[in-house]
Amino acid sequence: MEVTNKRILLKDYVLGPPKESDMVASSETVRLEVPVGSKAVLLKNLYLSCDPYLRTLMNRPVEGQEVPYFTPINPGSVITGFGVAKVVDSGHPDFKVGDYVWGLTGWEEFTLISNPETLFKIKYTDVPLSYYTGILGMPGMTAYAGFYEICSPKKGEYVYISAASGAVGQIVGQYAKLLGCYVVGSAGSNEKVNLLKTKFGFNEAFNYKEEHDLAVALKRHFPEGIDIYFENVGGAMLDAVLLNMRDHGRIAVCGMISQYSLEKHEGVHNLICLITKRVRMQGFAVFDHYHKYDEFVETTREYIKEGKIVYVEDVVEGLENAPAALVGLFTGRNVGKQVVVIAQE
């Protein structure tokens, strides 16, 4: 059986903040079966995840520049990212028709995955499947690994999270509250600040766009300093945090969204604080921690079922609206985890 497969392609390498015009809709005809004798799986994509890291994959390669740990996207290619899908054909013994999976897939209606070992089979369907683009998928696993493994948190510590209402930040904050930490988050609108305090249970939150001096703002919220900083922003925010860290504090570097669209990254001027305060700052990649996935999903699913963790999605309908949804991440338009619905089950 042949069907039309709608797709979103990268039109050209991106300069500056991403624009909808950097992406283009296309279509092709595909057969709804895997090649004979292969161990591939054919997926019907249901939900796509919009994540800031995708912007870093759209740059023109520069000789000597650091290569992203995800495969770069070339002009004319289908955009790839995390998603939730249903198996419609399989040549792999571990995946059967009808299985639900999450992992890297294409921004298209159907994707042939030649290496399905990279996919996670969805074991629990008593929560919305879209949650596997976020709280039970890559962003949730990022929050879990970054907070518990990298930050080594203790009850009563002072925790600060930037971009705190996003897919990762909202979960980190709730993990920290469950552990008994004092938690403050920052976001880019008063609506998001209110969400952090009233829905996610943060002790305090502030709108960084209304602050003239970030270091002063952090001192106001953390008069005794910060034990743990979960870094999602970089640039001026990181500089301000370094001045406010406590001795032997920890910084988990998850992302730096303020830098992704800059041709020349901003410098950080207060790194000497790492020495004077004996602070440990560590970057990490989620796939280095996938061995913890079963533990993570069991723990977090129970928190969800018990109402100990709440979760907010920003949902848009239709593959054609995926470019606008991605662009919105860089203007602060989304509230919560940005999800694109491609098809119903």
mmCIF file of C-alpha atoms in Angstrom:
data_model
loop_
_atom_site.group_PDB
_atom_site.id
_atom_site.type_symbol
_atom_site.label_atom_id
_atom_site.label_comp_id
_atom_site.label_asym_id
_atom_site.label_seq_id
_atom_site.Cartn_x
_atom_site.Cartn_y
_atom_site.Cartn_z
ATOM 1 C CA MET A 1 0.000 0.000 0.000
ATOM 2 C CA GLU A 2 1.299 3.430 -0.954
ATOM 3 C CA VAL A 3 0.330 6.667 0.775
ATOM 4 C CA THR A 4 1.298 10.323 0.624
ATOM 5 C CA ASN A 5 3.759 11.256 3.354
ATOM 6 C CA LYS A 6 3.737 14.928 4.345
ATOM 7 C CA ARG A 7 7.087 16.194 5.636
ATOM 8 C CA ILE A 8 8.824 19.300 6.986
ATOM 9 C CA LEU A 9 12.251 19.937 5.456
ATOM 10 C CA LEU A 10 15.027 22.328 6.421
ATOM 11 C CA LYS A 11 15.130 24.835 3.566
ATOM 12 C CA ASP A 12 18.605 26.208 4.241
ATOM 13 C CA TYR A 13 21.102 26.645 7.032
ATOM 14 C CA VAL A 14 19.810 29.058 9.647
ATOM 15 C CA LEU A 15 21.346 32.377 10.652
ATOM 16 C CA GLY A 16 20.163 34.050 13.823
ATOM 17 C CA PRO A 17 16.887 33.091 15.487
ATOM 18 C CA PRO A 18 14.950 30.442 13.514
ATOM 19 C CA LYS A 19 12.153 31.598 11.228
ATOM 20 C CA GLU A 20 9.223 29.693 9.775
ATOM 21 C CA SER A 21 10.657 30.410 6.319
ATOM 22 C CA ASP A 22 13.741 28.335 7.215
ATOM 23 C CA MET A 23 11.490 25.274 6.944
ATOM 24 C CA VAL A 24 9.296 24.118 4.102
ATOM 25 C CA ALA A 25 6.487 21.588 3.693
ATOM 26 C CA SER A 26 6.879 18.790 1.171
ATOM 27 C CA SER A 27 5.403 15.399 0.380
ATOM 28 C CA GLU A 28 6.421 12.074 -1.089
ATOM 29 C CA THR A 29 4.865 8.697 -1.736
ATOM 30 C CA VAL A 30 5.863 5.885 0.602
ATOM 31 C CA ARG A 31 5.025 2.210 0.938
ATOM 32 C CA LEU A 32 3.594 1.138 4.270
ATOM 33 C CA GLU A 33 5.996 -1.737 4.689
ATOM 34 C CA VAL A 34 9.608 -2.250 5.659
ATOM 35 C CA PRO A 35 12.131 -3.523 3.089
ATOM 36 C CA VAL A 36 12.097 -7.300 2.780
ATOM 37 C CA GLY A 37 14.673 -8.924 5.028
ATOM 38 C CA SER A 38 15.486 -5.779 6.992
ATOM 39 C CA LYS A 39 15.178 -5.222 10.741
ATOM 40 C CA ALA A 40 13.724 -1.766 10.256
ATOM 41 C CA VAL A 41 10.443 -0.489 11.661
ATOM 42 C CA LEU A 42 7.936 1.817 9.977
ATOM 43 C CA LEU A 43 6.369 4.378 12.279
ATOM 44 C CA LYS A 44 3.197 6.406 12.094
ATOM 45 C CA ASN A 45 4.126 9.555 13.974
ATOM 46 C CA LEU A 46 1.549 10.761 16.496
ATOM 47 C CA TYR A 47 3.251 13.516 18.502
ATOM 48 C CA LEU A 48 6.370 15.575 17.847
ATOM 49 C CA SER A 49 8.482 17.326 20.457
ATOM 50 C CA CYS A 50 9.735 20.875 19.875
ATOM 51 C CA ASP A 51 13.026 21.321 21.736
ATOM 52 C CA PRO A 52 15.529 24.217 21.754
ATOM 53 C CA TYR A 53 18.509 21.971 20.872
ATOM 54 C CA LEU A 54 17.079 21.569 17.353
ATOM 55 C CA ARG A 55 18.308 25.071 16.546
ATOM 56 C CA THR A 56 21.925 23.962 17.064
ATOM 57 C CA LEU A 57 21.512 21.285 14.383
ATOM 58 C CA MET A 58 20.561 23.831 11.711
ATOM 59 C CA ASN A 59 23.881 25.692 11.557
ATOM 60 C CA ARG A 60 26.185 25.677 8.566
ATOM 61 C CA PRO A 61 29.178 23.482 9.469
ATOM 62 C CA VAL A 62 32.321 25.458 10.295
ATOM 63 C CA GLU A 63 35.719 23.820 10.136
ATOM 64 C CA GLY A 64 37.126 23.323 13.606
ATOM 65 C CA GLN A 65 33.792 24.049 15.295
ATOM 66 C CA GLU A 66 32.345 21.642 17.844
ATOM 67 C CA VAL A 67 30.006 19.117 16.206
ATOM 68 C CA PRO A 68 26.639 18.647 17.991
ATOM 69 C CA TYR A 69 26.106 15.274 19.661
ATOM 70 C CA PHE A 70 22.889 14.921 17.673
ATOM 71 C CA THR A 71 23.205 14.503 13.892
ATOM 72 C CA PRO A 72 23.119 17.914 12.141
ATOM 73 C CA ILE A 73 20.247 18.582 9.736
ATOM 74 C CA ASN A 74 21.251 19.387 6.171
ATOM 75 C CA PRO A 75 19.209 21.603 3.816
ATOM 76 C CA GLY A 76 16.669 19.539 1.892
ATOM 77 C CA SER A 77 16.505 16.911 4.645
ATOM 78 C CA VAL A 78 13.590 16.063 6.886
ATOM 79 C CA ILE A 79 13.890 17.683 10.296
ATOM 80 C CA THR A 80 14.485 15.028 12.932
ATOM 81 C CA GLY A 81 13.579 15.192 16.601
ATOM 82 C CA PHE A 82 11.973 13.288 19.412
ATOM 83 C CA GLY A 83 8.445 12.015 19.006
ATOM 84 C CA VAL A 84 5.875 9.403 19.891
ATOM 85 C CA ALA A 85 4.760 6.940 17.234
ATOM 86 C CA LYS A 86 2.919 3.699 16.517
ATOM 87 C CA VAL A 87 4.579 0.791 14.711
ATOM 88 C CA VAL A 88 2.745 0.035 11.444
ATOM 89 C CA ASP A 89 5.231 -2.523 10.097
ATOM 90 C CA SER A 90 8.296 -4.191 11.535
ATOM 91 C CA GLY A 91 11.131 -6.484 10.575
ATOM 92 C CA HIS A 92 12.605 -6.360 14.067
ATOM 93 C CA PRO A 93 11.781 -9.086 16.597
ATOM 94 C CA ASP A 94 11.554 -6.622 19.502
ATOM 95 C CA PHE A 95 8.935 -4.398 17.851
ATOM 96 C CA LYS A 96 5.513 -5.549 16.739
ATOM 97 C CA VAL A 97 2.776 -3.877 14.744
ATOM 98 C CA GLY A 98 0.690 -1.807 17.130
ATOM 99 C CA ASP A 99 3.498 -1.098 19.623
ATOM 100 C CA TYR A 100 3.852 2.481 20.838
ATOM 101 C CA VAL A 101 7.372 3.898 20.947
ATOM 102 C CA TRP A 102 9.212 7.140 21.582
ATOM 103 C CA GLY A 103 12.590 8.294 20.342
ATOM 104 C CA LEU A 104 14.180 10.110 17.425
ATOM 105 C CA THR A 105 11.931 10.248 14.407
ATOM 106 C CA GLY A 106 11.195 12.537 11.455
ATOM 107 C CA TRP A 107 8.968 15.585 11.187
ATOM 108 C CA GLU A 108 6.692 13.697 8.833
ATOM 109 C CA GLU A 109 3.651 11.447 8.929
ATOM 110 C CA PHE A 110 5.572 8.175 8.451
ATOM 111 C CA THR A 111 9.218 7.422 9.230
ATOM 112 C CA LEU A 112 11.288 4.348 8.412
ATOM 113 C CA ILE A 113 13.737 3.667 11.247
ATOM 114 C CA SER A 114 16.577 1.425 10.119
ATOM 115 C CA ASN A 115 18.126 1.240 13.604
ATOM 116 C CA PRO A 116 15.159 0.727 15.956
ATOM 117 C CA GLU A 117 17.418 -0.143 18.893
ATOM 118 C CA THR A 118 17.440 3.614 19.541
ATOM 119 C CA LEU A 119 13.672 3.581 20.210
ATOM 120 C CA PHE A 120 12.048 3.117 23.606
ATOM 121 C CA LYS A 121 8.990 0.887 23.722
ATOM 122 C CA ILE A 122 6.204 2.522 25.708
ATOM 123 C CA LYS A 123 5.247 0.229 28.556
ATOM 124 C CA TYR A 124 2.579 2.315 30.269
ATOM 125 C CA THR A 125 -0.394 3.808 28.436
ATOM 126 C CA ASP A 126 -2.359 4.846 31.537
ATOM 127 C CA VAL A 127 -0.981 8.367 31.029
ATOM 128 C CA PRO A 128 -1.385 10.483 27.854
ATOM 129 C CA LEU A 129 0.936 9.262 25.112
ATOM 130 C CA SER A 130 2.041 12.853 24.520
ATOM 131 C CA TYR A 131 3.762 12.727 27.919
ATOM 132 C CA TYR A 132 6.488 10.642 26.264
ATOM 133 C CA THR A 133 7.555 13.744 24.335
ATOM 134 C CA GLY A 134 8.132 15.425 27.680
ATOM 135 C CA ILE A 135 7.797 14.380 31.290
ATOM 136 C CA LEU A 136 8.218 10.640 30.565
ATOM 137 C CA GLY A 137 10.535 11.100 27.587
ATOM 138 C CA MET A 138 13.776 12.912 26.811
ATOM 139 C CA PRO A 139 13.039 16.170 28.723
ATOM 140 C CA GLY A 140 11.872 14.292 31.813
ATOM 141 C CA MET A 141 14.883 11.985 31.714
ATOM 142 C CA THR A 142 17.074 15.091 31.326
ATOM 143 C CA ALA A 143 15.510 16.626 34.434
ATOM 144 C CA TYR A 144 15.888 13.404 36.411
ATOM 145 C CA ALA A 145 19.506 12.750 35.448
ATOM 146 C CA GLY A 146 20.566 16.364 35.715
ATOM 147 C CA PHE A 147 19.042 16.921 39.127
ATOM 148 C CA TYR A 148 19.681 13.642 40.900
ATOM 149 C CA GLU A 149 22.869 12.477 39.168
ATOM 150 C CA ILE A 150 24.699 15.727 38.371
ATOM 151 C CA CYS A 151 23.495 18.039 41.161
ATOM 152 C CA SER A 152 23.727 15.515 44.038
ATOM 153 C CA PRO A 153 20.938 17.369 45.908
ATOM 154 C CA LYS A 154 20.291 17.336 49.649
ATOM 155 C CA LYS A 155 17.175 18.207 51.598
ATOM 156 C CA GLY A 156 17.012 21.869 52.550
ATOM 157 C CA GLU A 157 19.339 23.152 49.828
ATOM 158 C CA TYR A 158 18.678 26.308 47.818
ATOM 159 C CA VAL A 159 17.882 25.551 44.169
ATOM 160 C CA TYR A 160 17.604 27.982 41.251
ATOM 161 C CA ILE A 161 16.261 27.042 37.806
ATOM 162 C CA SER A 162 16.309 29.281 34.739
ATOM 163 C CA ALA A 163 13.756 28.815 31.937
ATOM 164 C CA ALA A 164 11.841 27.161 34.734
ATOM 165 C CA SER A 165 8.441 26.851 33.077
ATOM 166 C CA GLY A 166 9.792 24.907 30.103
ATOM 167 C CA ALA A 167 9.749 21.176 29.483
ATOM 168 C CA VAL A 168 12.747 20.420 31.701
ATOM 169 C CA GLY A 169 12.631 23.233 34.237
ATOM 170 C CA GLN A 170 9.092 22.598 35.462
ATOM 171 C CA ILE A 171 10.018 18.990 36.296
ATOM 172 C CA VAL A 172 13.339 19.819 37.976
ATOM 173 C CA GLY A 173 11.581 22.279 40.250
ATOM 174 C CA GLN A 174 9.043 19.716 41.360
ATOM 175 C CA TYR A 175 11.702 17.061 41.978
ATOM 176 C CA ALA A 176 13.504 19.599 44.151
ATOM 177 C CA LYS A 177 10.368 20.468 46.103
ATOM 178 C CA LEU A 178 9.636 16.782 46.716
ATOM 179 C CA LEU A 179 13.123 16.427 48.163
ATOM 180 C CA GLY A 180 12.532 19.339 50.530
ATOM 181 C CA CYS A 181 14.589 22.026 48.802
ATOM 182 C CA TYR A 182 13.878 25.759 48.601
ATOM 183 C CA VAL A 183 13.171 26.416 44.906
ATOM 184 C CA VAL A 184 13.154 29.620 42.869
ATOM 185 C CA GLY A 185 12.641 29.784 39.108
ATOM 186 C CA SER A 186 12.803 32.489 36.470
ATOM 187 C CA ALA A 187 10.736 32.846 33.314
ATOM 188 C CA GLY A 188 10.028 35.443 30.649
ATOM 189 C CA SER A 189 6.463 36.512 31.451
ATOM 190 C CA ASN A 190 4.305 37.205 34.479
ATOM 191 C CA GLU A 191 1.932 34.464 33.321
ATOM 192 C CA LYS A 192 4.755 31.931 33.536
ATOM 193 C CA VAL A 193 5.941 33.281 36.882
ATOM 194 C CA ASN A 194 2.435 32.802 38.266
ATOM 195 C CA LEU A 195 2.392 29.262 36.854
ATOM 196 C CA LEU A 196 5.634 28.415 38.640
ATOM 197 C CA LYS A 197 4.289 29.539 42.001
ATOM 198 C CA THR A 198 0.664 28.409 41.825
ATOM 199 C CA LYS A 199 0.797 25.211 39.760
ATOM 200 C CA PHE A 200 4.311 23.846 40.131
ATOM 201 C CA GLY A 201 4.744 24.839 43.760
ATOM 202 C CA PHE A 202 7.972 26.848 43.499
ATOM 203 C CA ASN A 203 8.701 28.874 46.622
ATOM 204 C CA GLU A 204 9.344 31.977 44.541
ATOM 205 C CA ALA A 205 9.737 33.013 40.906
ATOM 206 C CA PHE A 206 10.578 36.165 38.970
ATOM 207 C CA ASN A 207 10.331 37.605 35.470
ATOM 208 C CA TYR A 208 13.919 38.068 34.319
ATOM 209 C CA LYS A 209 12.812 40.558 31.646
ATOM 210 C CA GLU A 210 11.686 42.965 34.369
ATOM 211 C CA GLU A 211 15.022 42.862 36.210
ATOM 212 C CA HIS A 212 17.648 45.525 35.494
ATOM 213 C CA ASP A 213 20.383 43.604 37.298
ATOM 214 C CA LEU A 214 20.144 39.801 37.400
ATOM 215 C CA ALA A 215 22.798 39.466 40.096
ATOM 216 C CA VAL A 216 20.817 41.796 42.377
ATOM 217 C CA ALA A 217 17.601 39.896 41.606
ATOM 218 C CA LEU A 218 19.222 36.600 42.586
ATOM 219 C CA LYS A 219 20.665 38.112 45.760
ATOM 220 C CA ARG A 220 17.153 39.255 46.665
ATOM 221 C CA HIS A 221 15.772 35.722 46.275
ATOM 222 C CA PHE A 222 18.822 33.937 47.679
ATOM 223 C CA PRO A 223 20.282 36.153 50.419
ATOM 224 C CA GLU A 224 22.340 33.177 51.642
ATOM 225 C CA GLY A 225 23.349 32.058 48.140
ATOM 226 C CA ILE A 226 22.517 29.218 45.736
ATOM 227 C CA ASP A 227 23.494 25.597 46.343
ATOM 228 C CA ILE A 228 22.251 24.207 43.011
ATOM 229 C CA TYR A 229 21.742 25.949 39.696
ATOM 230 C CA PHE A 230 20.050 24.065 36.865
ATOM 231 C CA GLU A 231 21.341 25.896 33.802
ATOM 232 C CA ASN A 232 19.099 26.283 30.746
ATOM 233 C CA VAL A 233 19.979 29.791 29.544
ATOM 234 C CA GLY A 234 23.683 30.724 29.676
ATOM 235 C CA GLY A 235 25.145 34.155 28.938
ATOM 236 C CA ALA A 236 24.328 36.967 31.364
ATOM 237 C CA MET A 237 22.217 34.658 33.502
ATOM 238 C CA LEU A 238 25.117 32.295 34.154
ATOM 239 C CA ASP A 239 27.375 35.220 34.971
ATOM 240 C CA ALA A 240 24.886 36.496 37.557
ATOM 241 C CA VAL A 241 24.443 33.045 39.081
ATOM 242 C CA LEU A 242 28.183 32.531 39.527
ATOM 243 C CA LEU A 243 28.330 35.618 41.754
ATOM 244 C CA ASN A 244 25.534 34.192 43.920
ATOM 245 C CA MET A 245 26.672 30.581 44.324
ATOM 246 C CA ARG A 246 27.430 29.212 47.774
ATOM 247 C CA ASP A 247 30.661 27.439 48.598
ATOM 248 C CA HIS A 248 30.712 23.901 47.180
ATOM 249 C CA GLY A 249 27.655 24.606 45.020
ATOM 250 C CA ARG A 250 26.820 22.593 41.899
ATOM 251 C CA ILE A 251 25.769 23.743 38.449
ATOM 252 C CA ALA A 252 24.236 21.256 35.996
ATOM 253 C CA VAL A 253 24.582 22.645 32.493
ATOM 254 C CA CYS A 254 21.567 21.350 30.595
ATOM 255 C CA GLY A 255 21.213 23.997 27.890
ATOM 256 C CA MET A 256 22.072 27.560 26.884
ATOM 257 C CA ILE A 257 19.167 28.789 24.802
ATOM 258 C CA SER A 258 20.394 32.400 24.855
ATOM 259 C CA GLN A 259 23.437 31.338 22.803
ATOM 260 C CA TYR A 260 21.942 29.038 20.174
ATOM 261 C CA SER A 261 21.157 31.721 17.596
ATOM 262 C CA LEU A 262 24.332 33.775 18.022
ATOM 263 C CA GLU A 263 27.105 33.582 15.435
ATOM 264 C CA LYS A 264 29.603 34.416 18.187
ATOM 265 C CA HIS A 265 28.827 33.108 21.645
ATOM 266 C CA GLU A 266 28.907 35.512 24.574
ATOM 267 C CA GLY A 267 31.748 35.235 27.032
ATOM 268 C CA VAL A 268 31.273 34.380 30.693
ATOM 269 C CA HIS A 269 33.210 36.731 32.957
ATOM 270 C CA ASN A 270 32.772 35.373 36.484
ATOM 271 C CA LEU A 271 34.265 31.908 36.085
ATOM 272 C CA ILE A 272 36.800 32.709 38.801
ATOM 273 C CA CYS A 273 33.912 32.050 41.209
ATOM 274 C CA LEU A 274 34.298 28.357 40.396
ATOM 275 C CA ILE A 275 37.651 28.551 42.147
ATOM 276 C CA THR A 276 36.922 30.925 44.997
ATOM 277 C CA LYS A 277 33.646 29.187 45.899
ATOM 278 C CA ARG A 278 34.839 25.663 44.971
ATOM 279 C CA VAL A 279 31.820 25.244 42.690
ATOM 280 C CA ARG A 280 31.437 22.209 40.439
ATOM 281 C CA MET A 281 29.937 23.023 37.020
ATOM 282 C CA GLN A 282 29.239 20.025 34.792
ATOM 283 C CA GLY A 283 27.656 19.710 31.392
ATOM 284 C CA PHE A 284 25.789 16.538 30.557
ATOM 285 C CA ALA A 285 23.962 14.779 27.735
ATOM 286 C CA VAL A 286 20.810 12.809 28.441
ATOM 287 C CA PHE A 287 21.808 9.714 26.473
ATOM 288 C CA ASP A 288 24.702 9.112 28.870
ATOM 289 C CA HIS A 289 22.068 8.379 31.511
ATOM 290 C CA TYR A 290 19.589 6.193 29.625
ATOM 291 C CA HIS A 291 20.612 3.251 31.812
ATOM 292 C CA LYS A 292 18.512 5.000 34.467
ATOM 293 C CA TYR A 293 15.430 5.202 32.260
ATOM 294 C CA ASP A 294 13.426 2.369 33.843
ATOM 295 C CA GLU A 295 14.075 3.757 37.317
ATOM 296 C CA PHE A 296 13.129 7.244 36.133
ATOM 297 C CA VAL A 297 9.880 6.259 34.425
ATOM 298 C CA GLU A 298 8.697 4.112 37.336
ATOM 299 C CA THR A 299 9.398 6.872 39.849
ATOM 300 C CA THR A 300 7.975 9.733 37.818
ATOM 301 C CA ARG A 301 4.866 7.848 36.711
ATOM 302 C CA GLU A 302 4.022 7.184 40.363
ATOM 303 C CA TYR A 303 4.493 10.858 41.179
ATOM 304 C CA ILE A 304 2.085 11.740 38.355
ATOM 305 C CA LYS A 305 -0.525 9.192 39.444
ATOM 306 C CA GLU A 306 -0.308 10.366 43.052
ATOM 307 C CA GLY A 307 -0.638 14.017 42.038
ATOM 308 C CA LYS A 308 2.781 14.867 43.454
ATOM 309 C CA ILE A 309 3.961 16.162 40.076
ATOM 310 C CA VAL A 310 1.818 18.159 37.662
ATOM 311 C CA TYR A 311 2.671 18.815 34.047
ATOM 312 C CA VAL A 312 1.731 21.501 31.521
ATOM 313 C CA GLU A 313 1.758 21.019 27.757
ATOM 314 C CA ASP A 314 1.381 23.653 25.039
ATOM 315 C CA VAL A 315 -0.270 21.697 22.237
ATOM 316 C CA VAL A 316 -0.617 22.687 18.574
ATOM 317 C CA GLU A 317 -2.455 20.626 15.982
ATOM 318 C CA GLY A 318 -1.081 19.687 12.586
ATOM 319 C CA LEU A 319 2.321 18.963 11.081
ATOM 320 C CA GLU A 320 2.104 22.182 9.074
ATOM 321 C CA ASN A 321 2.204 24.155 12.336
ATOM 322 C CA ALA A 322 5.391 22.511 13.614
ATOM 323 C CA PRO A 323 7.730 25.257 12.247
ATOM 324 C CA ALA A 324 5.764 28.007 14.010
ATOM 325 C CA ALA A 325 5.793 25.971 17.211
ATOM 326 C CA LEU A 326 9.579 25.593 17.080
ATOM 327 C CA VAL A 327 10.095 29.283 16.359
ATOM 328 C CA GLY A 328 7.874 30.112 19.325
ATOM 329 C CA LEU A 329 10.342 28.510 21.732
ATOM 330 C CA PHE A 330 12.796 31.314 20.992
ATOM 331 C CA THR A 331 10.290 34.126 21.511
ATOM 332 C CA GLY A 332 8.803 32.696 24.703
ATOM 333 C CA ARG A 333 5.430 32.062 23.081
ATOM 334 C CA ASN A 334 4.973 28.577 24.535
ATOM 335 C CA VAL A 335 3.694 27.955 28.042
ATOM 336 C CA GLY A 336 4.913 24.548 29.178
ATOM 337 C CA LYS A 337 6.151 21.691 27.018
ATOM 338 C CA GLN A 338 5.643 22.387 23.292
ATOM 339 C CA VAL A 339 3.987 19.423 21.553
ATOM 340 C CA VAL A 340 2.755 19.053 17.976
ATOM 341 C CA VAL A 341 -0.080 16.610 17.334
ATOM 342 C CA ILE A 342 0.389 14.868 13.991
ATOM 343 C CA ALA A 343 -2.275 12.159 14.086
ATOM 344 C CA GLN A 344 -4.688 10.467 16.448
ATOM 345 C CA GLU A 345 -3.946 6.912 17.525
#
